Structures are given as structure tokens and as C-alpha cells.
Short mmCIF file of C-alpha atoms and ligand atoms in Angstrom, two decimals:
data_model
loop_
_atom_site.label_atom_id
_atom_site.label_comp_id
_atom_site.label_asym_id
_atom_site.label_seq_id
_atom_site.Cartn_x
_atom_site.Cartn_y
_atom_site.Cartn_z
CA MET A 1 -3.05 20.07 31.71
CA SER A 2 0.29 18.71 30.72
CA THR A 3 3.22 18.66 33.15
CA ILE A 4 5.14 21.86 33.34
CA THR A 5 8.87 21.01 33.37
CA ARG A 6 10.23 24.51 33.89
CA PRO A 7 9.99 26.20 37.32
CA LEU A 8 6.36 27.19 38.01
CA ALA A 9 5.86 30.96 37.74
CA ILE A 10 4.03 32.04 40.88
CA GLY A 11 2.11 35.31 41.48
CA VAL A 12 1.66 36.30 45.02
CA ILE A 13 -1.34 38.64 45.85
CA GLY A 14 -0.76 40.48 49.19
CA THR A 15 2.70 40.93 50.51
CA GLY A 16 2.13 41.43 54.09
CA ASN A 17 3.73 39.06 56.66
CA MET A 18 2.17 35.88 55.31
CA GLY A 19 2.56 36.73 51.61
CA ALA A 20 6.19 37.78 52.10
CA ARG A 21 6.89 34.58 53.94
CA HIS A 22 5.33 32.45 51.20
CA ALA A 23 7.32 34.37 48.54
CA LEU A 24 10.61 33.95 50.38
CA ASN A 25 9.92 30.31 51.17
CA LEU A 26 9.20 29.73 47.48
CA HIS A 27 12.41 31.54 46.50
CA ARG A 28 14.65 29.97 49.08
CA TYR A 29 13.26 26.38 49.46
CA VAL A 30 11.06 25.38 46.48
CA GLY A 31 13.33 24.96 43.51
CA ALA A 32 10.37 23.82 41.33
CA ALA A 33 8.96 27.35 41.34
CA ARG A 34 9.95 30.96 41.08
CA VAL A 35 8.25 34.15 42.31
CA ALA A 36 7.20 35.77 39.01
CA ALA A 37 4.76 38.48 40.11
CA LEU A 38 3.74 40.39 43.19
CA CYS A 39 0.71 42.58 43.99
CA ASP A 40 -0.10 44.72 46.98
CA THR A 41 -1.90 47.99 47.58
CA ASP A 42 1.39 49.13 49.10
CA PRO A 43 4.16 49.34 46.44
CA ALA A 44 6.67 49.71 49.25
CA ARG A 45 5.80 46.15 50.48
CA THR A 46 6.10 44.66 47.04
CA GLN A 47 9.45 46.42 46.47
CA ALA A 48 10.76 45.03 49.72
CA VAL A 49 9.71 41.44 48.89
CA ALA A 50 10.97 41.79 45.25
CA ALA A 51 14.32 42.96 46.49
CA GLN A 52 14.61 39.52 48.32
CA CYS A 53 13.02 37.18 45.76
CA GLY A 54 13.60 38.91 42.52
CA ALA A 55 9.99 39.06 41.24
CA PRO A 56 10.18 40.67 37.81
CA HIS A 57 6.53 41.68 37.50
CA ARG A 58 4.54 44.02 39.85
CA PHE A 59 0.78 44.64 39.65
CA ASP A 60 -1.57 47.05 41.31
CA ASP A 61 -4.64 45.14 40.24
CA PRO A 62 -4.76 41.46 41.47
CA LEU A 63 -6.99 40.56 38.55
CA GLN A 64 -4.29 41.66 36.11
CA LEU A 65 -1.77 39.48 38.04
CA ILE A 66 -4.20 36.52 37.81
CA SER A 67 -4.67 36.88 34.07
CA ALA A 68 -1.01 37.64 33.28
CA ALA A 69 0.67 35.29 30.84
CA GLU A 70 3.72 35.45 33.00
CA VAL A 71 1.82 33.85 35.90
CA ASP A 72 1.12 30.03 36.04
CA ALA A 73 -0.30 29.80 39.54
CA ILE A 74 -1.36 32.22 42.24
CA ILE A 75 -1.04 32.53 46.10
CA ILE A 76 -3.77 34.68 47.64
CA THR A 77 -2.60 36.25 50.94
CA SER A 78 -4.57 39.48 50.66
CA PRO A 79 -7.08 40.45 53.45
CA ASP A 80 -9.62 37.81 54.20
CA ALA A 81 -12.45 39.79 52.70
CA THR A 82 -10.92 39.49 49.26
CA HIS A 83 -10.26 35.73 49.14
CA ALA A 84 -13.56 34.59 47.68
CA ASP A 85 -13.50 36.95 44.83
CA LEU A 86 -9.85 36.32 43.99
CA ALA A 87 -10.41 32.51 44.26
CA LEU A 88 -13.27 32.90 41.78
CA ALA A 89 -11.02 34.92 39.46
CA CYS A 90 -8.44 32.15 39.58
CA LEU A 91 -11.03 29.65 38.55
CA ARG A 92 -12.22 31.71 35.72
CA ALA A 93 -8.57 32.01 34.55
CA GLY A 94 -8.19 28.22 34.99
CA LYS A 95 -5.14 28.68 37.18
CA PRO A 96 -4.26 26.75 40.31
CA ALA A 97 -4.43 28.85 43.47
CA LEU A 98 -3.26 28.41 47.02
CA CYS A 99 -5.79 30.59 49.04
CA GLU A 100 -4.80 31.48 52.61
CA LYS A 101 -7.56 30.75 55.14
CA PRO A 102 -10.35 31.51 55.40
CA LEU A 103 -11.62 30.59 51.92
CA ALA A 104 -14.12 33.47 52.34
CA ASN A 105 -15.29 35.94 55.00
CA SER A 106 -18.66 34.18 55.17
CA LEU A 107 -20.25 30.70 54.64
CA ALA A 108 -22.31 31.96 51.76
CA GLU A 109 -19.28 33.35 49.87
CA SER A 110 -17.48 30.12 50.30
CA GLY A 111 -20.41 28.19 49.04
CA ARG A 112 -20.22 30.28 45.79
CA VAL A 113 -16.55 29.40 45.48
CA VAL A 114 -17.34 25.70 45.81
CA GLU A 115 -20.32 25.92 43.32
CA ALA A 116 -17.83 27.68 40.85
CA GLU A 117 -15.30 24.87 41.20
CA LEU A 118 -17.88 22.26 40.86
CA SER A 119 -19.25 23.88 37.68
CA LEU A 120 -15.64 23.93 36.37
CA GLY A 121 -15.48 20.21 37.03
CA ARG A 122 -11.84 20.23 38.21
CA ARG A 123 -10.08 21.21 41.40
CA LEU A 124 -7.81 24.11 41.16
CA LEU A 125 -8.06 25.54 44.69
CA THR A 126 -6.11 24.70 47.77
CA VAL A 127 -6.86 26.31 51.20
CA GLY A 128 -3.91 27.19 53.50
CA PHE A 129 -4.71 25.04 56.42
CA MET A 130 -1.07 24.36 56.91
CA ARG A 131 -1.36 22.34 60.12
CA ARG A 132 -2.05 19.42 57.84
CA PHE A 133 1.60 19.58 56.87
CA ASP A 134 2.91 20.05 60.44
CA PRO A 135 4.90 17.00 61.62
CA GLN A 136 3.35 17.12 65.04
CA HIS A 137 -0.18 17.11 63.84
CA ARG A 138 0.61 14.50 61.13
CA ALA A 139 2.05 12.24 63.85
CA VAL A 140 -1.17 12.58 65.89
CA ARG A 141 -3.11 11.71 62.81
CA GLU A 142 -1.15 8.60 62.13
CA VAL A 143 -1.75 7.37 65.73
CA VAL A 144 -5.55 8.09 65.41
CA ALA A 145 -5.69 6.29 62.02
CA SER A 146 -3.82 3.29 63.37
CA GLY A 147 -6.64 2.53 65.78
CA GLU A 148 -4.34 2.20 68.68
CA LEU A 149 -6.50 4.65 70.68
CA GLY A 150 -9.66 2.91 69.85
CA ARG A 151 -12.71 5.13 68.96
CA PRO A 152 -11.93 8.85 69.33
CA LEU A 153 -14.06 10.38 72.18
CA LEU A 154 -12.65 13.87 72.46
CA TYR A 155 -10.63 16.38 70.59
CA LYS A 156 -8.94 19.09 72.68
CA GLY A 157 -7.55 22.07 70.75
CA VAL A 158 -5.50 25.03 72.13
CA HIS A 159 -4.89 28.02 69.88
CA ARG A 160 -3.13 30.99 71.49
CA ASN A 161 -1.84 34.09 69.87
CA ALA A 162 0.50 36.41 71.74
CA SER A 163 -1.39 39.59 70.79
CA ILE A 164 -4.10 41.15 68.65
CA PRO A 165 -3.58 44.28 66.56
CA SER A 166 -6.54 45.83 68.17
CA SER A 167 -9.68 44.93 70.13
CA VAL A 168 -11.36 42.01 68.12
CA SER A 169 -14.79 40.69 68.03
CA GLY A 170 -15.60 37.05 68.59
CA GLU A 171 -16.82 36.83 65.09
CA VAL A 172 -13.44 37.88 63.74
CA VAL A 173 -11.48 35.45 65.84
CA LEU A 174 -13.86 32.60 64.93
CA THR A 175 -13.56 33.53 61.14
CA ASN A 176 -9.94 34.41 60.89
CA SER A 177 -8.22 32.30 63.54
CA ALA A 178 -10.41 29.37 64.72
CA GLY A 179 -10.96 28.05 61.13
CA HIS A 180 -7.46 26.34 61.62
CA ASP A 181 -8.86 24.38 64.67
CA PHE A 182 -12.06 23.40 63.02
CA ASP A 183 -10.14 22.04 59.97
CA ALA A 184 -7.60 20.26 62.23
CA MET A 185 -10.40 18.59 64.13
CA ARG A 186 -12.16 17.48 60.91
CA TRP A 187 -8.87 16.20 59.43
CA LEU A 188 -7.58 14.49 62.55
CA LEU A 189 -10.91 12.75 63.30
CA GLY A 190 -12.44 12.35 59.79
CA GLN A 191 -15.72 13.48 61.20
CA GLU A 192 -18.07 16.47 60.68
CA ALA A 193 -19.48 18.74 63.61
CA ALA A 194 -23.16 18.38 64.44
CA GLU A 195 -23.66 21.09 67.12
CA VAL A 196 -21.60 23.77 68.79
CA TYR A 197 -21.82 25.86 71.92
CA VAL A 198 -19.46 28.94 72.11
CA LEU A 199 -18.72 31.31 74.96
CA GLY A 200 -16.37 34.23 74.86
CA VAL A 201 -14.95 36.73 77.24
CA ARG A 202 -12.83 39.86 77.10
CA SER A 203 -9.40 39.32 78.71
CA ARG A 204 -8.64 42.91 79.50
CA ASP A 205 -10.67 45.87 80.65
CA SER A 206 -8.65 47.98 78.27
CA PHE A 207 -10.12 46.18 75.33
CA SER A 208 -13.31 47.58 73.80
CA PRO A 209 -16.55 46.07 75.39
CA GLU A 210 -17.41 44.00 72.31
CA THR A 211 -13.94 42.23 72.30
CA ARG A 212 -13.96 38.54 72.76
CA ASP A 213 -10.39 37.56 72.63
CA MET A 214 -10.87 34.36 74.68
CA LEU A 215 -13.27 31.89 73.11
CA LEU A 216 -14.19 28.42 74.14
CA ALA A 217 -16.19 26.23 71.71
CA GLN A 218 -17.67 22.89 72.79
CA ILE A 219 -18.59 20.70 69.82
CA ALA A 220 -20.51 17.50 69.34
CA LEU A 221 -19.40 15.68 66.18
CA ARG A 222 -21.36 13.02 64.20
CA GLY A 223 -19.17 10.10 65.20
CA ASP A 224 -20.13 10.17 68.98
CA CYS A 225 -17.04 12.28 69.66
CA LEU A 226 -16.75 15.55 71.44
CA ALA A 227 -14.39 18.56 70.99
CA THR A 228 -13.31 21.35 73.05
CA ILE A 229 -11.40 24.28 71.47
CA GLU A 230 -9.78 27.23 73.22
CA VAL A 231 -8.86 30.18 70.99
CA TYR A 232 -7.18 32.95 72.93
CA VAL A 233 -5.60 35.70 70.86
CA ALA A 234 -3.99 37.88 73.61
CA ALA A 235 -2.03 35.35 75.56
CA ASP A 236 0.92 37.65 75.83
CA TYR A 237 3.55 34.86 76.67
CA GLY A 238 3.77 33.64 73.03
CA TYR A 239 2.30 31.64 70.23
CA GLU A 240 1.23 28.13 71.03
CA VAL A 241 -0.94 25.50 69.27
CA SER A 242 -1.75 22.00 70.43
CA ALA A 243 -4.11 19.28 69.52
CA GLU A 244 -4.98 16.13 71.38
CA VAL A 245 -7.18 13.22 70.64
CA VAL A 246 -8.56 11.17 73.54
CA GLY A 247 -9.58 7.65 72.57
CA GLN A 248 -11.19 4.67 74.28
CA ARG A 249 -7.74 3.22 75.10
CA GLY A 250 -5.31 6.18 75.14
CA THR A 251 -4.53 9.64 73.88
CA ALA A 252 -2.19 11.29 71.37
CA VAL A 253 -1.14 14.99 71.61
CA THR A 254 1.11 17.19 69.54
CA LEU A 255 4.47 17.60 71.04
CA GLN A 256 6.35 20.90 70.90
CA PRO A 257 8.94 20.95 68.12
CA ASP A 258 12.40 19.96 69.01
CA LEU A 259 13.51 22.51 71.58
CA ALA A 260 16.26 23.01 74.09
CA LEU A 261 15.53 23.17 77.76
CA THR A 262 17.28 26.28 78.65
CA ARG A 263 18.69 27.06 82.10
CA ALA A 264 19.67 30.69 82.58
CA ARG A 265 19.08 33.69 84.87
CA GLN A 266 17.86 31.47 87.75
CA ALA A 267 15.14 29.94 85.48
CA ARG A 268 14.70 27.08 83.10
CA GLY A 269 12.34 26.63 80.21
CA VAL A 270 11.79 26.25 76.46
CA TYR A 271 11.44 28.85 73.87
CA VAL A 272 7.81 29.80 72.78
CA PRO A 273 7.48 31.25 69.29
CA THR A 274 6.20 34.67 68.93
CA ASP A 275 3.81 33.90 66.05
CA TRP A 276 2.60 31.32 63.49
CA LEU A 277 5.37 32.08 61.00
CA GLY A 278 7.93 30.65 63.37
CA ARG A 279 5.88 27.87 64.75
CA PHE A 280 4.72 26.53 61.35
CA GLN A 281 7.63 27.38 59.08
CA GLU A 282 8.30 23.68 58.27
CA ALA A 283 4.63 23.19 57.52
CA TYR A 284 4.38 26.17 55.28
CA VAL A 285 7.37 24.97 53.22
CA ALA A 286 5.99 21.42 52.95
CA GLU A 287 2.49 22.81 52.03
CA LEU A 288 4.10 25.01 49.27
CA ALA A 289 6.33 22.19 47.89
CA ASP A 290 3.30 19.88 47.56
CA TRP A 291 1.06 22.53 46.00
CA VAL A 292 3.71 23.46 43.42
CA GLU A 293 4.51 19.89 42.38
CA ALA A 294 0.67 19.25 42.01
CA ALA A 295 0.21 22.41 39.94
CA LYS A 296 3.10 21.38 37.75
CA ARG A 297 1.61 17.92 37.14
CA GLY A 298 -1.92 19.16 36.89
CA SER A 299 -2.94 16.84 39.67
CA ILE A 300 -4.61 17.49 42.97
CA ALA A 301 -2.68 18.93 45.92
CA ALA A 302 -2.61 17.06 49.22
CA GLY A 303 -3.73 20.16 51.12
CA ALA A 304 -7.21 21.27 52.10
CA SER A 305 -9.69 21.65 49.31
CA ALA A 306 -12.25 24.38 48.71
CA TRP A 307 -14.73 21.96 50.19
CA ASP A 308 -12.64 21.86 53.42
CA GLY A 309 -12.63 25.57 53.46
CA TYR A 310 -16.39 25.54 53.05
CA MET A 311 -16.85 22.97 55.80
CA ALA A 312 -14.58 24.90 58.19
CA LEU A 313 -16.82 27.86 57.55
CA GLN A 314 -19.91 25.70 58.28
CA VAL A 315 -18.49 25.36 61.81
CA THR A 316 -17.53 28.96 61.96
CA ASP A 317 -20.98 30.07 60.97
CA ALA A 318 -22.58 27.88 63.62
CA CYS A 319 -20.17 29.18 66.29
CA ILE A 320 -21.01 32.75 65.37
CA ARG A 321 -24.65 31.94 65.68
CA SER A 322 -24.07 30.28 69.10
CA LEU A 323 -21.92 33.19 70.45
CA ARG A 324 -24.56 35.67 69.47
CA SER A 325 -27.54 33.64 70.90
CA GLY A 326 -25.85 32.14 73.95
CA ALA A 327 -27.27 28.82 73.02
CA PRO A 328 -26.06 25.84 71.11
CA ALA A 329 -26.27 25.95 67.35
CA ALA A 330 -26.66 23.18 64.80
CA VAL A 331 -23.97 22.67 62.05
CA ASP A 332 -25.21 21.81 58.64
CA ALA A 333 -23.25 19.00 57.01
CA PRO A 334 -24.27 18.81 53.32
CA ALA A 335 -23.13 15.67 51.34
CA ARG A 336 -19.60 15.84 50.12
CA PRO A 337 -19.67 16.22 46.29
CA GLU A 338 -18.01 13.67 44.12
CA LEU A 339 -15.40 16.18 42.96
CA TYR A 340 -14.11 16.32 46.57
CA GLY A 341 -14.26 12.56 47.24
CA GLY A 342 -17.84 12.16 48.12
C1 LIG B 1 -3.34 33.92 61.25
O1 LIG B 1 -3.87 34.50 59.96
C2 LIG B 1 -3.08 32.55 61.10
O2 LIG B 1 -3.25 31.80 60.10
C3 LIG B 1 -2.42 31.93 62.28
O3 LIG B 1 -2.18 30.51 62.10
C4 LIG B 1 -3.40 32.05 63.44
O4 LIG B 1 -2.89 31.60 64.64
C5 LIG B 1 -3.78 33.55 63.71
O5 LIG B 1 -4.76 33.72 64.74
C6 LIG B 1 -4.34 34.12 62.40
O6 LIG B 1 -4.65 35.53 62.54
#
């Protein structure tokens, strides 16, 4: 694929909160790209986004957007259950795609996507694990990679959402939300999980009995390292994510972004974002800019690959089995294919 010198024409599938933010970030901050097309089941949403980013083409059918000559590359921000099929369609079209996490709604589906990319023989898919572009997470990774901490012994992840749209099962939390933490753990430590043990509780009696909005995963990795990950999606006070690596000789933990310490109304404190769009805005723009440049050059983006999306779902799948059984569950770790650096 030769380098594209003109602005890359991007099609965005799904113009809800995340898709709208990606479209606006592209329009406002990524000069190497332009929003060429939008697709959503709700025309009012595409209209609202187009009014702000000037997308000239609208599609009702995502497959038509993917195959459109006016579209060079695709961002998939439709519901999780559609990700795998749309990623496969992008591979068939030979077009680069940034697929929001999770890569698929199940391990098996993600395996089919990886198999398809392996058959194609070239990497076109990037998965939206944007914490890899978060300055705080990158700073922790640099410390771990420097060896200053010695051998990592423990990863401690905290992932809190302020609220959930409705009562949510542990399986949904593990598939939709916790994948970020499993990817951050893999990426920061450079290790794969071997065994997981997951417990979950319902935070409020008002939630349906099957709700598990507070989950705790204990994980043994393959490098004599442990992990503990809290995912709480009804924290109420705000949106907060942190990651800490404890090594033989010290620790490194993500610091809150640069914030003011506010004193007002007989109180003092710092602002806590309401959701991921605010907390990770800098990461989203950096992720998009890298992905666009790579797509223009025909090279591999620095973000998470389809293999990373698949391996995160390996951990998710084991966590779901453990949550259901109440016992630890083994995590399969197939050999990394050469296409993905194996
Ligand atoms: C959402 O889709 C995200 O990607 C956020 O980063 C995560 O915190 C949230 O739980 C997900 O629903």
C-alpha cells in the first residue's frame, strides 16, 4: 500500500458517545484525516455529528460504508456485539480499522477475527485499548521497563465508573469494561495470565439480583507475578482508573492528570472526571493520530493488535468461567503468531 498524501478519509460506524468523540477529535485535532462518512441506526445522531464535523456521506448499512470508495479507513464504535463481524468486513475490504474494545463479544468470535487477519497475511486491525496512549500509564511502563523496580511482583488495577445505565451482569462488566485492565496488565508487565479467580457483588439492593457491579479479579501471571484488579461500575463519586506495579525494589503508580487542589465551601479536593471521555481525552487523540499516520503509510499502528484483543478476551473468558463456578480458572495462552511479533 503506497503512502496516502491527502487527508485520510475516515468512516465512523456508530455515532454514540464514543463514536461522536472520535469523529470530533479527528475533525478538530488530527489534520492528517477527515471524517468522510458516518453510519448509525439513528439518523438524528449522525446528523448531529455531521453538523459538527462535516461528514459528507451518511450510510444506514455499515457494510456499505466499509466498501464505499469514499472511505479509506474505518472506526468501529457500534455496539460490542457487532465488532467482530464489522472487523471481518474491514479485512475483506482490505481497509485499516480501529475497532473499539472489545474486539468481539466472545473469545471464539475474536479467534475468528485473528484467523482472518492471519489468512490475509497483513495487519489491518487496531483495537481501542487507549490506555496504551495515556501519559500516566506510559510513564509507569517506562519505569517498569527500566528495571528500576526489579522484577514485577504485583499489578494493582482500579477501574471505577460513576454509574451504569441499568443493572449489569458480571459477564457484561468483564467483557465490556475489564478488558481495559487485562490489556493494561499485559502491556505494562509484558506477561500473560495463567490463572484467575473472580468474585463479584451487587452494590445496591435496588439492582437486579443478578447484578455484579463490583468485581475483584485475582490473577497469577506466567512470570511469577500476581495481579489484583477491581472493576466497580457504580462508584457514584466519579470516574477513576489507576494502575500500580509493585516490584522487588519499589513501585510505580499512575498519577492523576495535572489537577488543581481546590479549596471551596469548607472543603478541599481535586476534580474527578465523570467518565472515560474526559479522563482519557489526551490518550484518544494520541491513539487516533498514530493510527491515521500508520494507515496513511501502510505501516503497523502502535496500538493494540487483534492479537491483543484476542488475548484480553482469553482473560475475560477465564474470568467469566471463574465467576460462574466460584473457583479459579485457567487462562489459555496460545503461542503468539509471527504476524503479531511471535
Ligand atoms: C467503556 O466502553 C470504556 O471503554 C471505558 O473506558 C470503561 O471505563 C467503561 O466501563 C466502558 O463501558
